[in-house]
Coordinates of C-alpha atoms (C1' of nucleotides) in Angstrom, one line a residue:
Chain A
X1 CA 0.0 0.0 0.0
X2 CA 1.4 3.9 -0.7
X3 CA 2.5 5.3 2.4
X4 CA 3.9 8.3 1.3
X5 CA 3.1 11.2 -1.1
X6 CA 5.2 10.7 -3.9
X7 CA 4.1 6.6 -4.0
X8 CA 0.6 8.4 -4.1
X9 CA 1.6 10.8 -6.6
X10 CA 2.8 7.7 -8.8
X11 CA -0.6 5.9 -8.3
X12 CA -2.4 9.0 -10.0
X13 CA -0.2 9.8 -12.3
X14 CA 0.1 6.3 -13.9
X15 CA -3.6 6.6 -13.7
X16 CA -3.8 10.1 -15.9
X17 CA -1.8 8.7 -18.5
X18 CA -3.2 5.3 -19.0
X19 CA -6.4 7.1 -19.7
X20 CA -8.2 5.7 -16.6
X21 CA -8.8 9.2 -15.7
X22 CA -9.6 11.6 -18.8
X23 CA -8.9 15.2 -19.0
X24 CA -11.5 17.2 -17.0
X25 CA -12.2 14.2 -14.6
X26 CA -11.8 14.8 -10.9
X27 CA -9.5 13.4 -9.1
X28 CA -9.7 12.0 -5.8
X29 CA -10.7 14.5 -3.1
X30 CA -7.4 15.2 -0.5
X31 CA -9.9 13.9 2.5
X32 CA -10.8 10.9 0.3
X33 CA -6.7 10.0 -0.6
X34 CA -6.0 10.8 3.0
X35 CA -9.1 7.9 4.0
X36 CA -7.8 5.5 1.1
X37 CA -3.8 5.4 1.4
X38 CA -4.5 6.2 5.7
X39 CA -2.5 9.1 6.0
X40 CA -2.7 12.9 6.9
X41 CA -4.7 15.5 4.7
X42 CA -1.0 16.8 4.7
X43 CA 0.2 14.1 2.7
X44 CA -2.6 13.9 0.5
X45 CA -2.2 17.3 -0.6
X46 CA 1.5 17.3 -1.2
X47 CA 0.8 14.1 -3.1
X48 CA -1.7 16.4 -5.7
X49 CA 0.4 19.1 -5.6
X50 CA 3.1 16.9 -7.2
X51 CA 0.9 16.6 -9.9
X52 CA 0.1 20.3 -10.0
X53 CA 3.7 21.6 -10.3
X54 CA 4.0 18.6 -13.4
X55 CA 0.9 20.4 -14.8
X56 CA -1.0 16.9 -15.2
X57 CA -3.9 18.2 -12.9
X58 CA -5.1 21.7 -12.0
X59 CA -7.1 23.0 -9.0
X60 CA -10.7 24.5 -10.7
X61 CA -11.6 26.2 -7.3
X62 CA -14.0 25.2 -4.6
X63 CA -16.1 22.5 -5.1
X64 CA -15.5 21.5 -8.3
X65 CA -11.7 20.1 -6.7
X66 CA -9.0 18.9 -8.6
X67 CA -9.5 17.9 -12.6
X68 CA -6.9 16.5 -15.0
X69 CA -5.7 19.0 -16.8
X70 CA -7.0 19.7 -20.5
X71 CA -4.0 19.8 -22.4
X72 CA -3.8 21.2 -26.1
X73 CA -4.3 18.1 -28.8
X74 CA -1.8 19.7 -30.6
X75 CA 0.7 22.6 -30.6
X76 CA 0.4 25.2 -33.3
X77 CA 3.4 25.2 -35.6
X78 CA 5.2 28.7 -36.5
X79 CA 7.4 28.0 -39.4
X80 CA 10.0 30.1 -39.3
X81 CA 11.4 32.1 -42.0
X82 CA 11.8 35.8 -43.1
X83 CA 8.7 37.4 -45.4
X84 CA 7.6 40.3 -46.2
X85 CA 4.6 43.1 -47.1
X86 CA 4.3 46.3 -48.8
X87 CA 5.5 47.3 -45.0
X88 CA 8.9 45.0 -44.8
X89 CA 10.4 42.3 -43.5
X90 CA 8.2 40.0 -40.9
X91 CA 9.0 36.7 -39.6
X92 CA 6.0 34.1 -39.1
X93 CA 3.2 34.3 -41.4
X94 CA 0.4 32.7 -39.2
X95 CA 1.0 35.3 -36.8
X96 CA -0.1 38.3 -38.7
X97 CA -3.3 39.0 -37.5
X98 CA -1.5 39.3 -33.8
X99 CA -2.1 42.5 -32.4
X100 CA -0.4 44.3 -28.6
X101 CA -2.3 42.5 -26.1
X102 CA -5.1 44.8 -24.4
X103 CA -4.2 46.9 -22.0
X104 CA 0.1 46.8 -22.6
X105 CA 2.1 49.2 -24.6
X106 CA 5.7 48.7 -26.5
X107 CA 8.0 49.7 -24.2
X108 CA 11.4 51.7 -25.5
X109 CA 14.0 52.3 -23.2
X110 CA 17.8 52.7 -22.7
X111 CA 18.5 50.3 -20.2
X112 CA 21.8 47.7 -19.2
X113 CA 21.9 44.8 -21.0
X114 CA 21.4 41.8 -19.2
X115 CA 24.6 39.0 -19.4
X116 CA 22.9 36.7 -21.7
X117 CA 21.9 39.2 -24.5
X118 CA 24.9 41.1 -24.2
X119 CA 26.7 37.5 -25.4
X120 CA 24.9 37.8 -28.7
X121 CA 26.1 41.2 -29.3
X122 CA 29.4 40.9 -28.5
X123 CA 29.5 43.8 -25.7
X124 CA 29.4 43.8 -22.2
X125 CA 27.0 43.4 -20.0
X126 CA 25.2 46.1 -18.3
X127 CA 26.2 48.3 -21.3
X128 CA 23.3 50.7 -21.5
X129 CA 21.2 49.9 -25.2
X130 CA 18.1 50.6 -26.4
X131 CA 15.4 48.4 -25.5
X132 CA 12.1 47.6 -27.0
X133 CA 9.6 45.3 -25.5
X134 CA 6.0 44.2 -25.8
X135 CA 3.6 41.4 -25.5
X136 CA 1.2 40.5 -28.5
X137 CA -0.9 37.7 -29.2
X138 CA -4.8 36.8 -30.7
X139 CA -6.8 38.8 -29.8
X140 CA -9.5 35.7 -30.5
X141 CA -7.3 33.3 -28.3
X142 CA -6.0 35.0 -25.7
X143 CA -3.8 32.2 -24.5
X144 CA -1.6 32.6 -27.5
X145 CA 0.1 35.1 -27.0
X146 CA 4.4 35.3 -26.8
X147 CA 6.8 38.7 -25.0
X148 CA 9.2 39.8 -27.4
X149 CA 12.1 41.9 -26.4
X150 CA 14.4 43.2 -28.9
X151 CA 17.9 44.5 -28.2
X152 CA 20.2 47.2 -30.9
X153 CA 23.5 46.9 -30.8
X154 CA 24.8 50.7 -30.0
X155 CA 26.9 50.7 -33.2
X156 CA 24.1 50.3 -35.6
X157 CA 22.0 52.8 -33.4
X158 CA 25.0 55.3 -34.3
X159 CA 25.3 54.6 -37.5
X160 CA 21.6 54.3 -38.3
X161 CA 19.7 56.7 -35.8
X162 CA 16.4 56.3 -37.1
X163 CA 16.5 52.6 -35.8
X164 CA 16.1 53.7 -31.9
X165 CA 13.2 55.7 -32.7
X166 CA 10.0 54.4 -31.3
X167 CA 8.0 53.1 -35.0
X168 CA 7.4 50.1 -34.6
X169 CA 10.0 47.3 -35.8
X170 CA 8.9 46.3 -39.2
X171 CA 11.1 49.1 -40.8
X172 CA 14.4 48.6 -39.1
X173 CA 15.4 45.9 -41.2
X174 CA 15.1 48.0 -44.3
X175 CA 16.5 50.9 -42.8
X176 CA 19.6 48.6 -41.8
X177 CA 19.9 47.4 -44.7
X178 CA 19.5 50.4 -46.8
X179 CA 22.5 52.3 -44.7
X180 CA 24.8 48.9 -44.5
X181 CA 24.3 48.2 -48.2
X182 CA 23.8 44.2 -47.8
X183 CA 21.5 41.4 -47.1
X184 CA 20.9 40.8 -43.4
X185 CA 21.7 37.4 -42.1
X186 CA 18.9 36.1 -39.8
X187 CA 19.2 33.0 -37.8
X188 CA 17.5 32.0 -34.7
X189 CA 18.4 30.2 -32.0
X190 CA 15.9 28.0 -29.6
X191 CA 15.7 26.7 -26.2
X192 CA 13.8 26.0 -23.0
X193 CA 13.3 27.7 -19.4
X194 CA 10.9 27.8 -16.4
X195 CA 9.2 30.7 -16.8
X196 CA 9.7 33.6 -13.8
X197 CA 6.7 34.6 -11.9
X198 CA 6.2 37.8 -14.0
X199 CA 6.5 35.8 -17.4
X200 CA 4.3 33.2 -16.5
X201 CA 1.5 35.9 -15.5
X202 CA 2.1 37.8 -18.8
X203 CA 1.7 34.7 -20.6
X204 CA -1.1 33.3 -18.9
X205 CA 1.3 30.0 -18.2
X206 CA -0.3 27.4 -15.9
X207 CA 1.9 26.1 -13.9
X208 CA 4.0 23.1 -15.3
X209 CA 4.8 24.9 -18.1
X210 CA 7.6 26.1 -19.4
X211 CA 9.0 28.6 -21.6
X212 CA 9.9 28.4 -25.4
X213 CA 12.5 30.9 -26.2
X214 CA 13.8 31.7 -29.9
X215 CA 16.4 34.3 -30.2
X216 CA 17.0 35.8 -33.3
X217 CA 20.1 37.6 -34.5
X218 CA 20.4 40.3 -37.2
X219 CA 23.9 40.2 -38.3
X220 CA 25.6 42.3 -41.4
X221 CA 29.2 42.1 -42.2
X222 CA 31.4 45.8 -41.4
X223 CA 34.9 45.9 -42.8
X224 CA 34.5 41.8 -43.4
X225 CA 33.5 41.4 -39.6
X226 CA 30.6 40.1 -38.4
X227 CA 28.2 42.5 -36.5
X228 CA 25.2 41.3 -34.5
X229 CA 22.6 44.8 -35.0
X230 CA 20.2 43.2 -33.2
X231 CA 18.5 40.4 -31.0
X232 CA 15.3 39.5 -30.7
X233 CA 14.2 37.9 -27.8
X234 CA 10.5 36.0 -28.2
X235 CA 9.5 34.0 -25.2
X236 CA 6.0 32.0 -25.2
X237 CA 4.5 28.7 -23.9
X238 CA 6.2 25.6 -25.0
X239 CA 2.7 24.2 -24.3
X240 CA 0.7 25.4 -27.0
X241 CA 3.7 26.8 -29.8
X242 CA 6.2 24.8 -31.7
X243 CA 8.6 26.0 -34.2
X244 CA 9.4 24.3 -37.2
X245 CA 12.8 24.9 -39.8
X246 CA 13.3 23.3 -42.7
X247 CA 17.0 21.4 -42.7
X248 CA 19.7 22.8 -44.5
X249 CA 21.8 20.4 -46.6
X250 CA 25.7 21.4 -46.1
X251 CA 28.9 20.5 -48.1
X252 CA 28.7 17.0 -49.1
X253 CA 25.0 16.8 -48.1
X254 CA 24.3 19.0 -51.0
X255 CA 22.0 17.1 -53.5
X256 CA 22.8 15.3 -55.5
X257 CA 25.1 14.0 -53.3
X258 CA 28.5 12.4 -54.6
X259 CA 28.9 8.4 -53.5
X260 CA 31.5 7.7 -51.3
X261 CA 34.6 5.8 -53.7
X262 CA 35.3 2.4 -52.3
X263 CA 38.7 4.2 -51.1
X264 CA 37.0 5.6 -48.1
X265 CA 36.1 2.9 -46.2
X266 CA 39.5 1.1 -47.2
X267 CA 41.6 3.9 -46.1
Chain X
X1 CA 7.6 42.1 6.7
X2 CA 7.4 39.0 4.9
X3 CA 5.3 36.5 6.6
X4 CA 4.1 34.0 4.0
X5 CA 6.4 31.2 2.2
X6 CA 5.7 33.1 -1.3
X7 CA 7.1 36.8 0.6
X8 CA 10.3 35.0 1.9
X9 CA 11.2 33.1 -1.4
X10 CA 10.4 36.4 -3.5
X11 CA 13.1 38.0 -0.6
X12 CA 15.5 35.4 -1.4
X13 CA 15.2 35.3 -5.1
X14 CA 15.8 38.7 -5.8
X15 CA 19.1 38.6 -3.5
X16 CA 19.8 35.8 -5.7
X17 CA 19.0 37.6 -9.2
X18 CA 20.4 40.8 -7.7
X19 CA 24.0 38.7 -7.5
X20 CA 23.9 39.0 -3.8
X21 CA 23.8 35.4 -3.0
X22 CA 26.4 33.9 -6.0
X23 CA 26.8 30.3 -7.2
X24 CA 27.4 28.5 -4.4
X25 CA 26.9 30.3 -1.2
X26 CA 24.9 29.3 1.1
X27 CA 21.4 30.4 2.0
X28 CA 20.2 30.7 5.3
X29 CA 19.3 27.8 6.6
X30 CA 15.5 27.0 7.2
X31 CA 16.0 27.5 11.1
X32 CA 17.7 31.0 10.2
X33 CA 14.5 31.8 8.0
X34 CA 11.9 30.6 10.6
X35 CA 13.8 33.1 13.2
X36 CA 14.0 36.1 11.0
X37 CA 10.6 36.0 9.3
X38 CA 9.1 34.5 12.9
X39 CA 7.4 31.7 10.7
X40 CA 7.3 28.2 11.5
X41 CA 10.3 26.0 10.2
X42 CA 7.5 24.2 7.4
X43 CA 6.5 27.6 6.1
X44 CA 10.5 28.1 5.5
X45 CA 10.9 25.2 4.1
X46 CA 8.2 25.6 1.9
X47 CA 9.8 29.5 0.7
X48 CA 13.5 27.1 -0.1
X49 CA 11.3 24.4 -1.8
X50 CA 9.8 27.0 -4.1
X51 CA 13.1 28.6 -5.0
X52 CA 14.0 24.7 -5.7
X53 CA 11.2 23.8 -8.3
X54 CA 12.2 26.7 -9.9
X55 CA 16.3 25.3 -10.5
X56 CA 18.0 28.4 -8.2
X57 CA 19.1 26.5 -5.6
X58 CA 19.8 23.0 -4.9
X59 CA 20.5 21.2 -1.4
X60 CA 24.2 20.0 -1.0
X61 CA 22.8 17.2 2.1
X62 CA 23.7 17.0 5.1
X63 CA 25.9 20.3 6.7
X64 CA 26.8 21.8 3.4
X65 CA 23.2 22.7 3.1
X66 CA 21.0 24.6 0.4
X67 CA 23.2 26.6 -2.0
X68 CA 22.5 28.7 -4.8
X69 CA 22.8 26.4 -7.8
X70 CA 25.7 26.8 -10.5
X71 CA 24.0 27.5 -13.8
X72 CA 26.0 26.9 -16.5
X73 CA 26.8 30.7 -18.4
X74 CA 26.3 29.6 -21.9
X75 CA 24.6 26.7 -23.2
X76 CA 26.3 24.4 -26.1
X77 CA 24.8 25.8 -29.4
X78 CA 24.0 23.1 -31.7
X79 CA 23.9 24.2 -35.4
X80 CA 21.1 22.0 -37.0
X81 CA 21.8 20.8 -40.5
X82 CA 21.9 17.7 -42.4
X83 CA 26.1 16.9 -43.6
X84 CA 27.7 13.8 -44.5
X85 CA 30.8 11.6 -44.0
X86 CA 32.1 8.4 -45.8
X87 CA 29.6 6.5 -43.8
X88 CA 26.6 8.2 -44.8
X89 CA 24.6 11.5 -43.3
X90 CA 24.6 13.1 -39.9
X91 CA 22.8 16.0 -38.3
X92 CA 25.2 18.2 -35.9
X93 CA 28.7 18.1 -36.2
X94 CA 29.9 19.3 -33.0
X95 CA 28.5 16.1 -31.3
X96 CA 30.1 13.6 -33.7
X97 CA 32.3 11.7 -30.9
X98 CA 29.6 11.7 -28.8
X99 CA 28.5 7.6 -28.1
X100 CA 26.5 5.2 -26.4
X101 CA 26.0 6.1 -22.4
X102 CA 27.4 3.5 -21.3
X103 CA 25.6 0.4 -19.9
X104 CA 22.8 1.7 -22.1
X105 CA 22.2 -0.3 -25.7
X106 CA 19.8 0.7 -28.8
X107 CA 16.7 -1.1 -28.0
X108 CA 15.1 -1.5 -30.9
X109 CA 11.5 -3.1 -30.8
X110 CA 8.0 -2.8 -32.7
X111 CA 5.5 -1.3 -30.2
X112 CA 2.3 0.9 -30.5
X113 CA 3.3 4.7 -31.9
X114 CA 2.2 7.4 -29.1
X115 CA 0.0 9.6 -30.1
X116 CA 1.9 12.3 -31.1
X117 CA 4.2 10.4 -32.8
X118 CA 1.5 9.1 -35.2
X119 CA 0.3 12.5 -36.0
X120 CA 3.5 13.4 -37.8
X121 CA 3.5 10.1 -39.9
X122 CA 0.0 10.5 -40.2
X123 CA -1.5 7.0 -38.9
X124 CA -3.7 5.4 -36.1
X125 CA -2.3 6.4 -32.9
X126 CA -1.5 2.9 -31.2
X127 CA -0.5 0.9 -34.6
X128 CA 2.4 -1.0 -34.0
X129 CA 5.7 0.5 -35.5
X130 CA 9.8 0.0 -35.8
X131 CA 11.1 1.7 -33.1
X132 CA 14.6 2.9 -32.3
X133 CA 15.3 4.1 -29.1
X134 CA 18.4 5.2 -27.6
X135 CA 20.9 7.3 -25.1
X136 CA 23.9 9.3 -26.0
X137 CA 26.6 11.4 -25.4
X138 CA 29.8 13.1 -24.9
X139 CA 31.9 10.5 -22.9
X140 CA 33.8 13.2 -21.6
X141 CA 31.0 15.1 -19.9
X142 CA 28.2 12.8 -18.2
X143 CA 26.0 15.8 -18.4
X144 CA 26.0 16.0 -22.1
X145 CA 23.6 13.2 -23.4
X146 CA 20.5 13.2 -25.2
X147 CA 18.1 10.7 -25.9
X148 CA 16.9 9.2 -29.1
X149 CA 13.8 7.7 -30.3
X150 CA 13.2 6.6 -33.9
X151 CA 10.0 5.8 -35.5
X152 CA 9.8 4.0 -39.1
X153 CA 6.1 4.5 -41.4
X154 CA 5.2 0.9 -41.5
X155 CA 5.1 1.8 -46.0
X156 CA 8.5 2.5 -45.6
X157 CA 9.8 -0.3 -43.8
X158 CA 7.6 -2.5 -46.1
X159 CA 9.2 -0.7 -49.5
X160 CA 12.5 -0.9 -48.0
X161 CA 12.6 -3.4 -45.6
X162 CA 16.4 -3.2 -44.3
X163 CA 16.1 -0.1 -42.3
X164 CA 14.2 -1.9 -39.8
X165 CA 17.2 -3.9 -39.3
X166 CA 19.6 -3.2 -36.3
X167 CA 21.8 -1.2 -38.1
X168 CA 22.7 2.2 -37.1
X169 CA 20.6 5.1 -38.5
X170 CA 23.6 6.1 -40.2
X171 CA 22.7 4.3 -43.3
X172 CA 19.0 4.1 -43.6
X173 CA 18.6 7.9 -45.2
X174 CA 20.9 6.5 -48.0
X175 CA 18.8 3.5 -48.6
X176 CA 15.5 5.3 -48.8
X177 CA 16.9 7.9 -51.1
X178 CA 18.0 4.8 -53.3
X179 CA 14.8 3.4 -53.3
X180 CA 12.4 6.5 -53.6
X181 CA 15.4 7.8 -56.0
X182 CA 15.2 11.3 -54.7
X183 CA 16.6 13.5 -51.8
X184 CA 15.0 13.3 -48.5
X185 CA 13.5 16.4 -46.8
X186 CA 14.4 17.2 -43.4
X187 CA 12.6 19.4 -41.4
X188 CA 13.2 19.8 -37.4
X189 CA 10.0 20.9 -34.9
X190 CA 10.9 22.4 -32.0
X191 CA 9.0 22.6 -28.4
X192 CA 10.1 21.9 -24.8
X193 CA 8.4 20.4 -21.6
X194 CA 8.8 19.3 -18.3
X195 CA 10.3 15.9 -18.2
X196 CA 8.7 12.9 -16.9
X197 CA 10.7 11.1 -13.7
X198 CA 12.1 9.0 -16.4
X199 CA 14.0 11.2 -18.6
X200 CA 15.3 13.1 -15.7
X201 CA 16.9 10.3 -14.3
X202 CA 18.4 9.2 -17.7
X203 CA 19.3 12.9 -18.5
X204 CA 20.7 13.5 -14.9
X205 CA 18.2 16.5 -14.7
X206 CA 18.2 18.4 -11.7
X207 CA 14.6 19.6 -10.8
X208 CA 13.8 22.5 -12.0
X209 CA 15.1 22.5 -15.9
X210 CA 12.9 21.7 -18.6
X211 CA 13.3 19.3 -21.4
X212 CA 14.4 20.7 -25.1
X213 CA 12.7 18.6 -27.5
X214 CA 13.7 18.7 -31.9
X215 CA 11.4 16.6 -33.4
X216 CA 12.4 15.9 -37.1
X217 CA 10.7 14.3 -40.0
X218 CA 12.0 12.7 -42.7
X219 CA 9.8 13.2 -46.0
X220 CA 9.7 11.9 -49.7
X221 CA 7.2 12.1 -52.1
X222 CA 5.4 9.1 -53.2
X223 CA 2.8 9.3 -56.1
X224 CA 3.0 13.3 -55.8
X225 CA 1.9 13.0 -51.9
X226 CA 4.3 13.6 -49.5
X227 CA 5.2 10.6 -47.1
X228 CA 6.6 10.9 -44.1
X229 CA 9.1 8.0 -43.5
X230 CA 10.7 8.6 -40.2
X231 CA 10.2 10.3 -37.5
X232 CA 13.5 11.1 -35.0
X233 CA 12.7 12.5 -31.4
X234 CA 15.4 13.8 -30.0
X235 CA 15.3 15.5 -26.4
X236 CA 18.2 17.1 -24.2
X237 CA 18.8 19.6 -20.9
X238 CA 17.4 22.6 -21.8
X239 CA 19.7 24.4 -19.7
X240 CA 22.9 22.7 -21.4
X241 CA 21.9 22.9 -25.0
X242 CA 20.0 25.3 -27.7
X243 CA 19.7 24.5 -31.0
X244 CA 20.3 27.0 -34.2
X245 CA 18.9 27.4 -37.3
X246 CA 19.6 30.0 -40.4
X247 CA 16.4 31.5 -41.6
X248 CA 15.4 31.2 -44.9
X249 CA 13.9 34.5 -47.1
X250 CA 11.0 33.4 -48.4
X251 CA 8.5 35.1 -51.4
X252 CA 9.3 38.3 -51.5
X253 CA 11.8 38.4 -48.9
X254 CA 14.1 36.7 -51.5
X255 CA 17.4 39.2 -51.7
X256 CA 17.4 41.2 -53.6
X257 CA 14.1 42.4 -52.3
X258 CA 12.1 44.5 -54.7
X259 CA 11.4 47.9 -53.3
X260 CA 7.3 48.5 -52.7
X261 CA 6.1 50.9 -55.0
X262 CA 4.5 53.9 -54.4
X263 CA 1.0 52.6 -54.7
X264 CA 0.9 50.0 -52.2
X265 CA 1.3 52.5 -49.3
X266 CA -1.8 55.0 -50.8
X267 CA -4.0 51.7 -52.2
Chain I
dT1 C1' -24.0 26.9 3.1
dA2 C1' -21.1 23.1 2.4
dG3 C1' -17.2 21.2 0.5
dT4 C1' -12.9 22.0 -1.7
dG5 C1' -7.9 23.1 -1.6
dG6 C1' -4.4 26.7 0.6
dT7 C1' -1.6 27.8 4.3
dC8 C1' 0.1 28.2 8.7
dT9 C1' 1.6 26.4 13.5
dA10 C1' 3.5 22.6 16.2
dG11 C1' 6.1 18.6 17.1
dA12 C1' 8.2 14.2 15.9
dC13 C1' 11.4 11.3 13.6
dC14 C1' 14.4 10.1 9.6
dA15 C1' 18.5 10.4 6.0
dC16 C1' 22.4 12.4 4.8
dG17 C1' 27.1 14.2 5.0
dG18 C1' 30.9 16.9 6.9
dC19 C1' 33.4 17.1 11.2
Chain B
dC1 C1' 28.5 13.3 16.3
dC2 C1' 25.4 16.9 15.0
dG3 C1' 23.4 20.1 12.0
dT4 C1' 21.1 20.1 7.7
dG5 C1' 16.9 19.4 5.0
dG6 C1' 12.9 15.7 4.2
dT7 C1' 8.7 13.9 5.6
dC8 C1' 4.9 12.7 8.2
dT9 C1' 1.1 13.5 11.8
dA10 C1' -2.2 16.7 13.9
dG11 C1' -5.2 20.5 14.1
dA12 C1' -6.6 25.2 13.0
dC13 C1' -8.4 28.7 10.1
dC14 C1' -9.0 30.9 5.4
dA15 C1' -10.6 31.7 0.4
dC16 C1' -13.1 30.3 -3.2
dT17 C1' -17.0 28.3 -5.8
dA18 C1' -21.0 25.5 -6.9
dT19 C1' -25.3 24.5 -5.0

DNA sequence: TAGTGGTCTAGACCACGGC
DNA sequence: CCGTGGTCTAGACCACTAT
């Protein structure tokens, strides 16, 4: 018999994903778990708030008790790749119709530049840079919704001033490009974190959940060296988004590729 | 003063973010926090276990006591695309020495395809399919590992039946091409989550760090339909590794980009 | 209003690891 | 050994929500 909360824990949770107990079911009452497995309401409850912090169950308030969670079928899938409008460059064509969520503004400032960002750009940290940050999303699905916080590098703000100016961002690439006199090389760089407290609430992340992070560097070349103008910084929930890429083929990937000569796998 | 477990964890984590408390020092202990913040010892340990789930900290045992965790201050970048060597093609070239963990093998079995799975080969959830499932990594660094699952379309194990063999995957990409005389397409998906009990014990995960997950399909086209005939899931530490992609121009974003006319701005 | 989980106090004992 | 966090019992009171 479980004796303790995390053998409890295990009992439910094999439970959830067998499909015993369905999404939206409830889930044994702490009083009833405390009655079953004979231990304290104490126990009980840690055992379920194991479950919580995995974001298998969530707590629907009063009576209604703990439910299994209803999690997304399927996450939607941003392709990723550079377009653009009559207006410029935009990344992310199924997010067009996105708008600033209610109630939040874009947000420009000059402001140090945290360790991690100031990586990408090559300067150091706590440098003072412009800032530009805002949260957007569907304004039909309010859960989907991302924070996107981009970062210029304070060479391209002095040689292109009109780039720290508050417009919005879908003319900076042109104007970069314009004064640089060359294609900007995007690329975009993904990983994973828990969320903080102030992200998860601007996200509307349950918890469980964590964060999908894509960072994406502008880079022109200046006297033949590479220089990063600007990061982008897009955070949202690795519950409902996925990105996808298509894969490059490199050197002798490149179709159609050349058969290996016997040689080789002599030599 | 702060008086709840939420107040005294939000007390510590900021002298934590703040670079009060650095990498390894000590926090008070949960006897210290009940004294200060006149709580009872559970409602301190409850403000440390917080600051736990979320990866800060981590407790050393026994006198050493609860530290501020060391967080690694850049993750490994891994820059996705498909290459080859004499033995066929690879994905990642900065892991190529990376092997087997050892006292792990390559199990490779037929079992019903998970749900999600099945949605990117587009079959029945639950139909019973080649699997390839293994652990890897840098024999150098225990942390650096990854694990592997591979999932064969039941139509292309039955056109080409030696990839379900026990081969390596090495070789299999070749074959297919051979077969379906064209070049594969590889695209890679891209989410994250929280792992289950499992993959953080085979992943050495500390509590606390979320799961990076690349998902990537292998398509051809068969009779002008595109077929899906492998799917690779591949997971890792999201705190040890990101993954990096160039982004492709697409439409109009092609360089050189056409300037808008006029018209567009006034229509 | 009744039943649910959330949180705190209080006290006991255990497991671990450096001293 | 002894100080650390881990876990359990026990009991109290609170906040929220459906009935």
């Amino acid at each position: 018999m479980a004796r303790t909360a995390e053998e409890i824990a295990a009992v439910l949770r094999d439970r959830i994903q067998s499909g015993e107990l369905q999404p939206g079911d409830r889930l044994p009452t702490m009083d009833a778990l405390a009655d079953e497995y004979e231990v304290n309401r104490q126990t009980a409850r840690t055992a379920l708030n194991l479950l919580k912090n995995e974001g298998l169950v969530e707590y629907k308030g009063g009576r209604a008790g703990t439910v299994v969670r209803e999690r997304p079928a399927a996450r939607m899938v941003r392709s990723r790749g550079m377009e653009r409008d009559n207006l410029g460059y935009y990344s992310g064509a199924n997010v067009q119709h996105w708008r600033l969520i209610e109630g939040t503004q874009t947000e420009v400032t000059t402001e140090p530049i945290p360790a991690d960002i100031a990586g990408y750009l090559g300067i150091e940290p706590g440098t003072p840079v412009v800032a530009r940050k805002r949260a957007n999303g569907d304004p039909e699905v309010p859960a989907h919704r991302q924070l996107t916080d981009s970062w210029l590098h304070p060479e391209a703000v002095a040689a292109v001033p009109v780039i720290a100016g508050s417009s919005g961002l879908g003319g900076i690439y042109d104007r970069i490009e314009e004064h640089f006199e060359q294609p900007i090389l995007w690329e975009e760089e993904i990983t994973a974190i828990n969320p903080s407290p102030d992200e998860a609430a601007a996200l509307l992340l349950p918890p469980g959940v964590p964060l999908l992070r894509v960072i994406r560097t502008s880079t022109v070349k200046v006297d033949g060296r590479p220089l990063v103008v600007e990061v982008n910084d897009i955070r949202m929930s690795a519950e409902l988004f996925s990105v996808r890429y298509p894969m490059t083929r490199k050197g002798a990937a490149r179709w159609p590729v050349q058969p290996a000569s016997a040689d080789f796998y002599t030599s």
